Short mmCIF file of N, CA and C in Angstrom, two decimals:
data_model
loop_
_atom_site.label_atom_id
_atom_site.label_comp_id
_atom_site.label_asym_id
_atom_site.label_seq_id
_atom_site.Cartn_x
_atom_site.Cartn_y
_atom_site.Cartn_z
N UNK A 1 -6.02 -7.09 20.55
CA UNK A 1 -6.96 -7.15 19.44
C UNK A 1 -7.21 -5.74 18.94
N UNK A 2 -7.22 -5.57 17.85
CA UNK A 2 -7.32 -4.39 17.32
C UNK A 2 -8.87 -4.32 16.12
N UNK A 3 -9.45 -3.60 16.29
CA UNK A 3 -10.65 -3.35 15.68
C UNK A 3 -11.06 -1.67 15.96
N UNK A 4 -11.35 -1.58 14.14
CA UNK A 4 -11.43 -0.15 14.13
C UNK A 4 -13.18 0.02 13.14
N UNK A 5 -13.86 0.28 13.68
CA UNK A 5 -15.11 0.72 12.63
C UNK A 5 -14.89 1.71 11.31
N UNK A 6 -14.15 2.72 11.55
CA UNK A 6 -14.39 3.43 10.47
C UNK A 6 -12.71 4.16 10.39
N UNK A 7 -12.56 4.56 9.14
CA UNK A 7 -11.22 4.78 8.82
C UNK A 7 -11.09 6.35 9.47
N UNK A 8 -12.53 6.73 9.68
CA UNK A 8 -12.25 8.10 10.11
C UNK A 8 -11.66 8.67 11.52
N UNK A 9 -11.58 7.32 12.29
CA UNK A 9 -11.34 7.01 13.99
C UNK A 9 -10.05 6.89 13.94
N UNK A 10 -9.34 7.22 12.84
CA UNK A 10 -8.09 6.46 12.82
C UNK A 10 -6.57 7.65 13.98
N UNK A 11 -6.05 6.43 14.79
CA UNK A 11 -5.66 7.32 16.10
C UNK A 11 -3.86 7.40 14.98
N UNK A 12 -3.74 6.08 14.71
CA UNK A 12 -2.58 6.02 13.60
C UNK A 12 -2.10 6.46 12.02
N UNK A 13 -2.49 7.36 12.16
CA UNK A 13 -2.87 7.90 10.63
C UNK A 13 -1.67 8.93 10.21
N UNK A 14 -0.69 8.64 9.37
CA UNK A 14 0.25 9.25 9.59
C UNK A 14 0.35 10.44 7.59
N UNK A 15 0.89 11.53 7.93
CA UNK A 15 1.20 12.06 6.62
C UNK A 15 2.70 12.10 6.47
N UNK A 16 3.55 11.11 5.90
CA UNK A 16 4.97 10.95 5.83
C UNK A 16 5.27 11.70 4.27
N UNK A 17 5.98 12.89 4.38
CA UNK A 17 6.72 13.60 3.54
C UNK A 17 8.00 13.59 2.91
N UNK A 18 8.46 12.86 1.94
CA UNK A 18 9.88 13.03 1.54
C UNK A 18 10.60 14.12 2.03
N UNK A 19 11.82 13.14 2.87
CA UNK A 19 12.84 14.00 3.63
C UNK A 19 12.72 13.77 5.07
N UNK A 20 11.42 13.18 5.66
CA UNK A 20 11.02 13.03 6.73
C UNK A 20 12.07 11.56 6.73
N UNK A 21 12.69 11.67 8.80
CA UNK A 21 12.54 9.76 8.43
C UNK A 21 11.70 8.55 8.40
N UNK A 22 10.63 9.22 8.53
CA UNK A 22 9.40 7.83 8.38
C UNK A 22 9.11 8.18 6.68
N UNK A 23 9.94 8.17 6.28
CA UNK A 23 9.30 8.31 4.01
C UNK A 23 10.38 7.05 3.82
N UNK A 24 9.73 6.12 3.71
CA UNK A 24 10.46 4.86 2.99
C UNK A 24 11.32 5.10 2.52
N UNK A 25 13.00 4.65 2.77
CA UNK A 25 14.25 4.98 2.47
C UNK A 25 14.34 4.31 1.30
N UNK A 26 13.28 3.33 0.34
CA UNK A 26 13.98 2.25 -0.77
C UNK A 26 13.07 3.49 -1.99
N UNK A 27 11.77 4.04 -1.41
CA UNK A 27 11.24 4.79 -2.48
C UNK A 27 11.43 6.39 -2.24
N UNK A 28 12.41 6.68 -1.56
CA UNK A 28 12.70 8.11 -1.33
C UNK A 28 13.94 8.03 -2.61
N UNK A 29 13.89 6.72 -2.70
CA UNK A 29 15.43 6.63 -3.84
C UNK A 29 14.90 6.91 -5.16
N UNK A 30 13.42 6.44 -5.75
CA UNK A 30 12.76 5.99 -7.02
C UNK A 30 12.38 7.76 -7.64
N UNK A 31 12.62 7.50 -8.65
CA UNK A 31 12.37 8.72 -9.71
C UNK A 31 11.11 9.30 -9.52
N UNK A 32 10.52 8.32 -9.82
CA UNK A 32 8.76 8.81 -9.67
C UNK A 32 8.00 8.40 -8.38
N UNK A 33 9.27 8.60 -7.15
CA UNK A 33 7.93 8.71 -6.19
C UNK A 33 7.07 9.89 -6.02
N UNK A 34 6.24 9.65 -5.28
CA UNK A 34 5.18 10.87 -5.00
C UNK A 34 5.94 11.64 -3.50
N UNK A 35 5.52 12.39 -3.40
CA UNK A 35 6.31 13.71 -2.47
C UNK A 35 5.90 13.17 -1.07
N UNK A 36 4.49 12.61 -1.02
CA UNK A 36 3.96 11.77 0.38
C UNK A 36 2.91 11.25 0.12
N UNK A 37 3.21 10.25 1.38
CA UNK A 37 2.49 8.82 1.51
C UNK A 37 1.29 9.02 2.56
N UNK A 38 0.11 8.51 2.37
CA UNK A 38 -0.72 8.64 3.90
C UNK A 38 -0.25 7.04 4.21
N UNK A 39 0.40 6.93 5.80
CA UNK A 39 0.71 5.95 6.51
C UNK A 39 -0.54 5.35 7.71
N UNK A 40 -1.52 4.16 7.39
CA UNK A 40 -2.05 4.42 8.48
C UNK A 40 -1.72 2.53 9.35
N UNK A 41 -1.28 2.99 10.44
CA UNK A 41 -0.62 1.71 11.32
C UNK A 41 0.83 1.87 11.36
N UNK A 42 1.28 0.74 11.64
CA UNK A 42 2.65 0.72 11.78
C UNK A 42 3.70 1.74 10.67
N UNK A 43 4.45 2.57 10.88
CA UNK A 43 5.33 3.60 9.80
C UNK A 43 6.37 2.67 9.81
N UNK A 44 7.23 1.97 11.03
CA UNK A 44 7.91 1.23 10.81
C UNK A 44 7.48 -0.10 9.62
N UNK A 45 6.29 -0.42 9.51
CA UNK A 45 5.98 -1.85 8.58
C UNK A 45 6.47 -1.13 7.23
N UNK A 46 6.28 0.10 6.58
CA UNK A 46 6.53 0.37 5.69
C UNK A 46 8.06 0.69 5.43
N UNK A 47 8.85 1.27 6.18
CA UNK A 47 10.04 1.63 6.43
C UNK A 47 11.05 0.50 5.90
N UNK A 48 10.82 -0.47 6.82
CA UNK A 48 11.49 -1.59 7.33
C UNK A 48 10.75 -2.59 6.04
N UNK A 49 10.41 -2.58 4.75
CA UNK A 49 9.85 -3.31 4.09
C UNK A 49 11.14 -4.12 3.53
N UNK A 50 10.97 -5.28 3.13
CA UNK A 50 11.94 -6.28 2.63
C UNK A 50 11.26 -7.11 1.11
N UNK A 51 10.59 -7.55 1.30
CA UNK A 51 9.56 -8.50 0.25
C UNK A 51 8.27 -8.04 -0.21
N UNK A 52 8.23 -7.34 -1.93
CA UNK A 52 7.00 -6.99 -2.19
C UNK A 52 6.02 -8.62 -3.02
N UNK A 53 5.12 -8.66 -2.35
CA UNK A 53 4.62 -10.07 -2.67
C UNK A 53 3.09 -10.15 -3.78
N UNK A 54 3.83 -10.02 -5.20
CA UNK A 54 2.42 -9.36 -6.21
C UNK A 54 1.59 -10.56 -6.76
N UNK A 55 0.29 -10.62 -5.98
CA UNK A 55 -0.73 -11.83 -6.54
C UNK A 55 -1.44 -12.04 -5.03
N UNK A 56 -2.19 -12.71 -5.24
CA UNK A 56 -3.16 -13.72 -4.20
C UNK A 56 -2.22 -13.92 -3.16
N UNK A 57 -2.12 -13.72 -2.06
CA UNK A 57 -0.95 -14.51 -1.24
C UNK A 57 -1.94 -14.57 0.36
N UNK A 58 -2.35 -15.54 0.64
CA UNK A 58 -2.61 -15.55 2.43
C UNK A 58 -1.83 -15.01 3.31
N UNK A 59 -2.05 -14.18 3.69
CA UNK A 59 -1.59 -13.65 4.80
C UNK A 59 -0.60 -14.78 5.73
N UNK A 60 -1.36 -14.99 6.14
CA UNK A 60 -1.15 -16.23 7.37
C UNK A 60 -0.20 -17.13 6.87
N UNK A 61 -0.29 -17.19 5.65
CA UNK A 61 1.39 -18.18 5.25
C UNK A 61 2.63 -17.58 5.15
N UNK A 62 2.57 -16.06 5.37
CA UNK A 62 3.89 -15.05 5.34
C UNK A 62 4.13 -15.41 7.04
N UNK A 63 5.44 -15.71 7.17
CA UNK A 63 6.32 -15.98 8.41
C UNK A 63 6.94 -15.17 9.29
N UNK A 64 6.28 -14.92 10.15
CA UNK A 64 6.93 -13.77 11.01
C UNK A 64 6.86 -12.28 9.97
N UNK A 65 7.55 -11.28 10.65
CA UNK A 65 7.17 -9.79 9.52
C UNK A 65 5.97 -8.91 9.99
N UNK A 66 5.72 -8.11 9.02
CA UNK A 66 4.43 -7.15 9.11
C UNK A 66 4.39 -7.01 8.08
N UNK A 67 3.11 -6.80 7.23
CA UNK A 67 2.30 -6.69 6.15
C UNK A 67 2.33 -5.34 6.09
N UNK A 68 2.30 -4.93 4.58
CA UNK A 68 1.83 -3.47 4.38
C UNK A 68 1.32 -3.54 3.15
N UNK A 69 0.42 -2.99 2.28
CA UNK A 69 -0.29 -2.79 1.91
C UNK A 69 -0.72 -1.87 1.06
N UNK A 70 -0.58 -1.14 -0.47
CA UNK A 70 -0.56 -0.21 -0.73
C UNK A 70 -2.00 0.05 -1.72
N UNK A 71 -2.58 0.80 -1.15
CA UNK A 71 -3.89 1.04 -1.73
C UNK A 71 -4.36 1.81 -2.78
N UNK A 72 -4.97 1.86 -4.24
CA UNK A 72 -5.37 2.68 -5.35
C UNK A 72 -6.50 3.73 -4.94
N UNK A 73 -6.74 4.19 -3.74
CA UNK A 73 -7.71 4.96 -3.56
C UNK A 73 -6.93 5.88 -2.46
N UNK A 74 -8.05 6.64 -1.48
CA UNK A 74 -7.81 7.22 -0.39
C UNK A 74 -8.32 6.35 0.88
N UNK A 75 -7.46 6.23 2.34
CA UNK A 75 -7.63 5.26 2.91
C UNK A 75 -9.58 4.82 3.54
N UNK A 76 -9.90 6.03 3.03
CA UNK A 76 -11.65 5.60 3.69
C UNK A 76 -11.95 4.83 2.44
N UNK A 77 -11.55 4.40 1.36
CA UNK A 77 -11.93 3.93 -0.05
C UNK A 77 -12.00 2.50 -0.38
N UNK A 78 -10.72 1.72 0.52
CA UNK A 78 -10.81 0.33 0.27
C UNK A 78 -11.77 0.17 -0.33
N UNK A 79 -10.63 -0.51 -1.29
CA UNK A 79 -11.76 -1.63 -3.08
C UNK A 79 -10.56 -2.96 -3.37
N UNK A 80 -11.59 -3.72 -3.53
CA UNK A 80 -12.79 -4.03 -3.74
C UNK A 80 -13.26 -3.55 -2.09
N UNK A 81 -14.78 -3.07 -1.48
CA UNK A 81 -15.61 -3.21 -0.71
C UNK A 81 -15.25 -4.59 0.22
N UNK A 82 -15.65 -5.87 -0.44
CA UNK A 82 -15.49 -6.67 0.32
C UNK A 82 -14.13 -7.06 0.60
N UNK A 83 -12.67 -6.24 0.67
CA UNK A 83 -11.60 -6.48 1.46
C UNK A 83 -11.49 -5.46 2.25
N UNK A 84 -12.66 -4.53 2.73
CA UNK A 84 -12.53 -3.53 3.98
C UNK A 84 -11.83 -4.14 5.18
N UNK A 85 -12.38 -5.48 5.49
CA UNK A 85 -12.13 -6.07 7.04
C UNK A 85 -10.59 -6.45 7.10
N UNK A 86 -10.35 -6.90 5.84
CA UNK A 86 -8.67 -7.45 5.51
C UNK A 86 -8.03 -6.07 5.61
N UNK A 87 -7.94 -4.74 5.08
CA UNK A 87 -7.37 -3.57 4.94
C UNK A 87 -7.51 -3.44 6.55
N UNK A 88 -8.38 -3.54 7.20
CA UNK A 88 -8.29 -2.93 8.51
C UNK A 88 -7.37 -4.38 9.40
N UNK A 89 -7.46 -4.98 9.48
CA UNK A 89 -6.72 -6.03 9.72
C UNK A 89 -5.24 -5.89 9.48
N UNK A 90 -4.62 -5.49 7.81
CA UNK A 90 -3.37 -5.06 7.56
C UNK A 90 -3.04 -4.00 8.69
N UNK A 91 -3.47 -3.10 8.59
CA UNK A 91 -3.35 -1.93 8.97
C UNK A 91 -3.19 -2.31 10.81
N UNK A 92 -3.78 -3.07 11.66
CA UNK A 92 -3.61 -3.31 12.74
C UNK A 92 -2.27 -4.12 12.90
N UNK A 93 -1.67 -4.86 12.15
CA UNK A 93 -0.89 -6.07 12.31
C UNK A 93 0.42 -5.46 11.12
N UNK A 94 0.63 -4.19 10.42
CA UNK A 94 1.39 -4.03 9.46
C UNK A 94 0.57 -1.85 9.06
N UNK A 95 0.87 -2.21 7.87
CA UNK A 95 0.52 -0.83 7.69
C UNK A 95 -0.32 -0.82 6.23
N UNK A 96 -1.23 0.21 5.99
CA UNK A 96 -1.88 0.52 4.77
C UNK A 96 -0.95 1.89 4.22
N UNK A 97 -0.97 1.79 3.17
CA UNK A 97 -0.17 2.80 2.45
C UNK A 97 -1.02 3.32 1.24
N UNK A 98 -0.76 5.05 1.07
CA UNK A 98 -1.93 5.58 -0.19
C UNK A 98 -1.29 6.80 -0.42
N UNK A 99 -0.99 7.14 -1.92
CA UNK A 99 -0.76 8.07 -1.82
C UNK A 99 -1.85 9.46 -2.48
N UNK A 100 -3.25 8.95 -2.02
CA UNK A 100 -4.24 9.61 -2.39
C UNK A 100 -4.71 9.74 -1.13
N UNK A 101 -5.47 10.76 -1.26
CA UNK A 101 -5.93 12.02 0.05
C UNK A 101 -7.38 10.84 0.18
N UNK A 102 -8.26 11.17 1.10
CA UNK A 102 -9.19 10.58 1.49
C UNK A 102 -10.34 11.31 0.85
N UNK A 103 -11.42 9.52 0.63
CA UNK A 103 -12.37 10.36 -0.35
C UNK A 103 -12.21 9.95 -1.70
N UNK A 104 -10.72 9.76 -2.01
CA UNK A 104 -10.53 9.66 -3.40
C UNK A 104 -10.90 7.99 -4.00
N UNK A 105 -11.48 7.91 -5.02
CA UNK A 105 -12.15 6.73 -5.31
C UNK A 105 -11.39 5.74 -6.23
N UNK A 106 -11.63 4.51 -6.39
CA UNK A 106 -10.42 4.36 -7.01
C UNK A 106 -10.64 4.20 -8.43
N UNK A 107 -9.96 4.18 -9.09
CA UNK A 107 -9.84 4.67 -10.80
C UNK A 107 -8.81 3.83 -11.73
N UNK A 108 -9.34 3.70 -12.81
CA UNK A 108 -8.01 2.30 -13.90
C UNK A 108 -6.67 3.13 -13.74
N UNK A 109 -6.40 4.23 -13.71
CA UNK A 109 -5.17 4.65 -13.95
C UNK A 109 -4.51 4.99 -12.87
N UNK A 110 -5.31 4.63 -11.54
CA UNK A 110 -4.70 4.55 -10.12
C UNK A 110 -4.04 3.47 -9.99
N UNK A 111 -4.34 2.44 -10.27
CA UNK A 111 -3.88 0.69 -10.03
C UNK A 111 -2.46 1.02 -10.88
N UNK A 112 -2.50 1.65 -12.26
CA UNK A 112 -0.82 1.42 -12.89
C UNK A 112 0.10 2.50 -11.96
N UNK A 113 -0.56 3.52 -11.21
CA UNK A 113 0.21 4.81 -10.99
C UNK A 113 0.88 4.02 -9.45
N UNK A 114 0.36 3.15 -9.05
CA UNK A 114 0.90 2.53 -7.57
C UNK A 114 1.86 1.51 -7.71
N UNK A 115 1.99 1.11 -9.07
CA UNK A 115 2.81 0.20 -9.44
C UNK A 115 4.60 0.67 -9.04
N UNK A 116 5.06 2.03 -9.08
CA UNK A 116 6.35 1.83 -8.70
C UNK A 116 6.58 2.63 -7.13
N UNK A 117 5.42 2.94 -6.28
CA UNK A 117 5.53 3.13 -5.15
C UNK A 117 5.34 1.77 -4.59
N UNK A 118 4.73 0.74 -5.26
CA UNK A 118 4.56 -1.00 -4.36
C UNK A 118 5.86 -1.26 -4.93
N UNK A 119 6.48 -1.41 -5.66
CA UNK A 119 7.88 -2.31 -6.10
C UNK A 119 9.15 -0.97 -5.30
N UNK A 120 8.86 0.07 -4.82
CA UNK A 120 9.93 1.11 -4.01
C UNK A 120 9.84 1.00 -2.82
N UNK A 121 9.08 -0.18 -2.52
CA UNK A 121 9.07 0.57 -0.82
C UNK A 121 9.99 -0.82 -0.53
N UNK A 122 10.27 -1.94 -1.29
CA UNK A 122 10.88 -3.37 -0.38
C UNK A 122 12.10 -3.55 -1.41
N UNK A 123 13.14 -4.30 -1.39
CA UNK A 123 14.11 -4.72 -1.47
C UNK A 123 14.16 -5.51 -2.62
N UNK A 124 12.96 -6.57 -3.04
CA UNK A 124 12.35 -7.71 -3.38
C UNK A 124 11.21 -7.84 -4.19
N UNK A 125 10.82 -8.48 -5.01
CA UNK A 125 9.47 -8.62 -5.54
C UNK A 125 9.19 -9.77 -6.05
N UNK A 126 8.42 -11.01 -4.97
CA UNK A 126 7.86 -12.25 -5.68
C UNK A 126 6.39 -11.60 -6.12
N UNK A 127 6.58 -12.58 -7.95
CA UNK A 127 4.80 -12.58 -8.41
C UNK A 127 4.88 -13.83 -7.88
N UNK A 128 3.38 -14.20 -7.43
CA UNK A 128 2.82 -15.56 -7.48
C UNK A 128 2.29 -15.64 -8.16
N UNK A 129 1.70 -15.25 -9.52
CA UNK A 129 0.60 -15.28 -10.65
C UNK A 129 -0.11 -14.14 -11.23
N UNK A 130 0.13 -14.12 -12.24
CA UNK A 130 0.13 -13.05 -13.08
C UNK A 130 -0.36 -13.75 -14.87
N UNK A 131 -1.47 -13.09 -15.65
CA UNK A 131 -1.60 -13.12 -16.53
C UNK A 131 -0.66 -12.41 -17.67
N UNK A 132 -0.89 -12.79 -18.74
CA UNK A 132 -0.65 -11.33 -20.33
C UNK A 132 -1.93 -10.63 -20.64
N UNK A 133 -2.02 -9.65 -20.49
CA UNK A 133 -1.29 -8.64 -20.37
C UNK A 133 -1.86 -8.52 -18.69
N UNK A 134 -0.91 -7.72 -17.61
CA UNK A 134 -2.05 -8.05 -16.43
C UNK A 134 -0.60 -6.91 -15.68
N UNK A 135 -1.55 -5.88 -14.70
CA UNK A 135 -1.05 -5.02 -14.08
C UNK A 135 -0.01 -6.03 -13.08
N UNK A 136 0.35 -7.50 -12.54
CA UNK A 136 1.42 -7.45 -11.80
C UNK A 136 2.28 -7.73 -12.35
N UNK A 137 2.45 -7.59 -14.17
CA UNK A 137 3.93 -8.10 -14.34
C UNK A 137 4.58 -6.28 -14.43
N UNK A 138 3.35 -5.17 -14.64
CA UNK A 138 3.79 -4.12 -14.89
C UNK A 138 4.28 -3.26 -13.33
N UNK A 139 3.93 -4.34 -12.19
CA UNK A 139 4.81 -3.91 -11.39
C UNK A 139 6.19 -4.60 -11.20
N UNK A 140 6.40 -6.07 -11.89
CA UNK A 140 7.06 -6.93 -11.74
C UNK A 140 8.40 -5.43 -12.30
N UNK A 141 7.97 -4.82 -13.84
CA UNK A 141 8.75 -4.45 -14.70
C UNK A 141 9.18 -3.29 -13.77
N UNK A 142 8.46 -2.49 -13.11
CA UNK A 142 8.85 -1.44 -12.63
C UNK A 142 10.04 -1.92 -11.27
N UNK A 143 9.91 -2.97 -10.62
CA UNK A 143 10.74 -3.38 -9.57
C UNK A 143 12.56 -3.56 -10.17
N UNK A 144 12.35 -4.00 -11.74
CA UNK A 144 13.32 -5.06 -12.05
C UNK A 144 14.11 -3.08 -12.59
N UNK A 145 13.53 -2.18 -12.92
CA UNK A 145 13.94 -0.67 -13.73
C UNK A 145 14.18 -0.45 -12.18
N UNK A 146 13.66 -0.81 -10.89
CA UNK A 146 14.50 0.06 -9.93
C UNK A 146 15.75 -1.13 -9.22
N UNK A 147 15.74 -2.01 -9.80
CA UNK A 147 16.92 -2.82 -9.64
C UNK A 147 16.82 -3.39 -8.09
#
């Protein structure tokens, strides 16, 4: 069982640098990745990513695997608030991924800027539901430009 109170306890907290081998080999490929990722949990969940899954999806109905998770803030920031317990949960069972320093809050032009580090890190990209105009088809678009 894994339970963590505060993001600041964090024993797994990794700073993965392009060039390193824990820097995601699918977004070390992408034009506009960022130079590094804060990794906190599993480095392998992110590494080893296969299926980016954009919309509502239960956890618990994904089959075997590890979850990862890529966050619009810095990892003490989880937003919305009320998915803190789920982020810490990912993060025990898979990995949280950010490529903002801690502290950092999250912001409208953070959610589009994560859009081609979530469609670089997996192989794959199911939407389950998506509006017009609506940030997951603009990751849908960024997955389909990294082919």
């Amino acid at each position: 069982h894994c339970h963590v109170e505060t993001l600041a306890a964090l024993h797994n907290l990794y700073l993965v640098v392009v060039g390193d081998r824990e820097y995601p080999p699918l977004l070390a490929q992408c034009s506009d990745r960022h130079p590094f990722v804060f990794v906190y949990g599993d480095v392998a969940a992110v590494c080893d990513a296969v299926l980016l899954i954009v919309g509502n999806a239960d956890l618990r109905s994904i089959a075997g695997g590890q979850t990862a998770a890529v966050l619009s803030s810095g990892m003490d920031r989880i937003y919305p608030p009320r998915h803190r317990n789920l982020g810490h949960r990912v993060a025990c069972l898979g990995a949280l991924v950010s490529e903002f320093p801690f502290a950092t809050p999250p912001r409208k032009h953070h959610f589009h800027r994560r859009k081609s580090p979530l469609s670089g890190l997996s192989a794959a990209a199911l939407v389950i539901e998506a509006g017009r105009p609506s940030g997951k088809l603009i990751t849908a678009s960024a997955a389909a430009d990294q082919g």
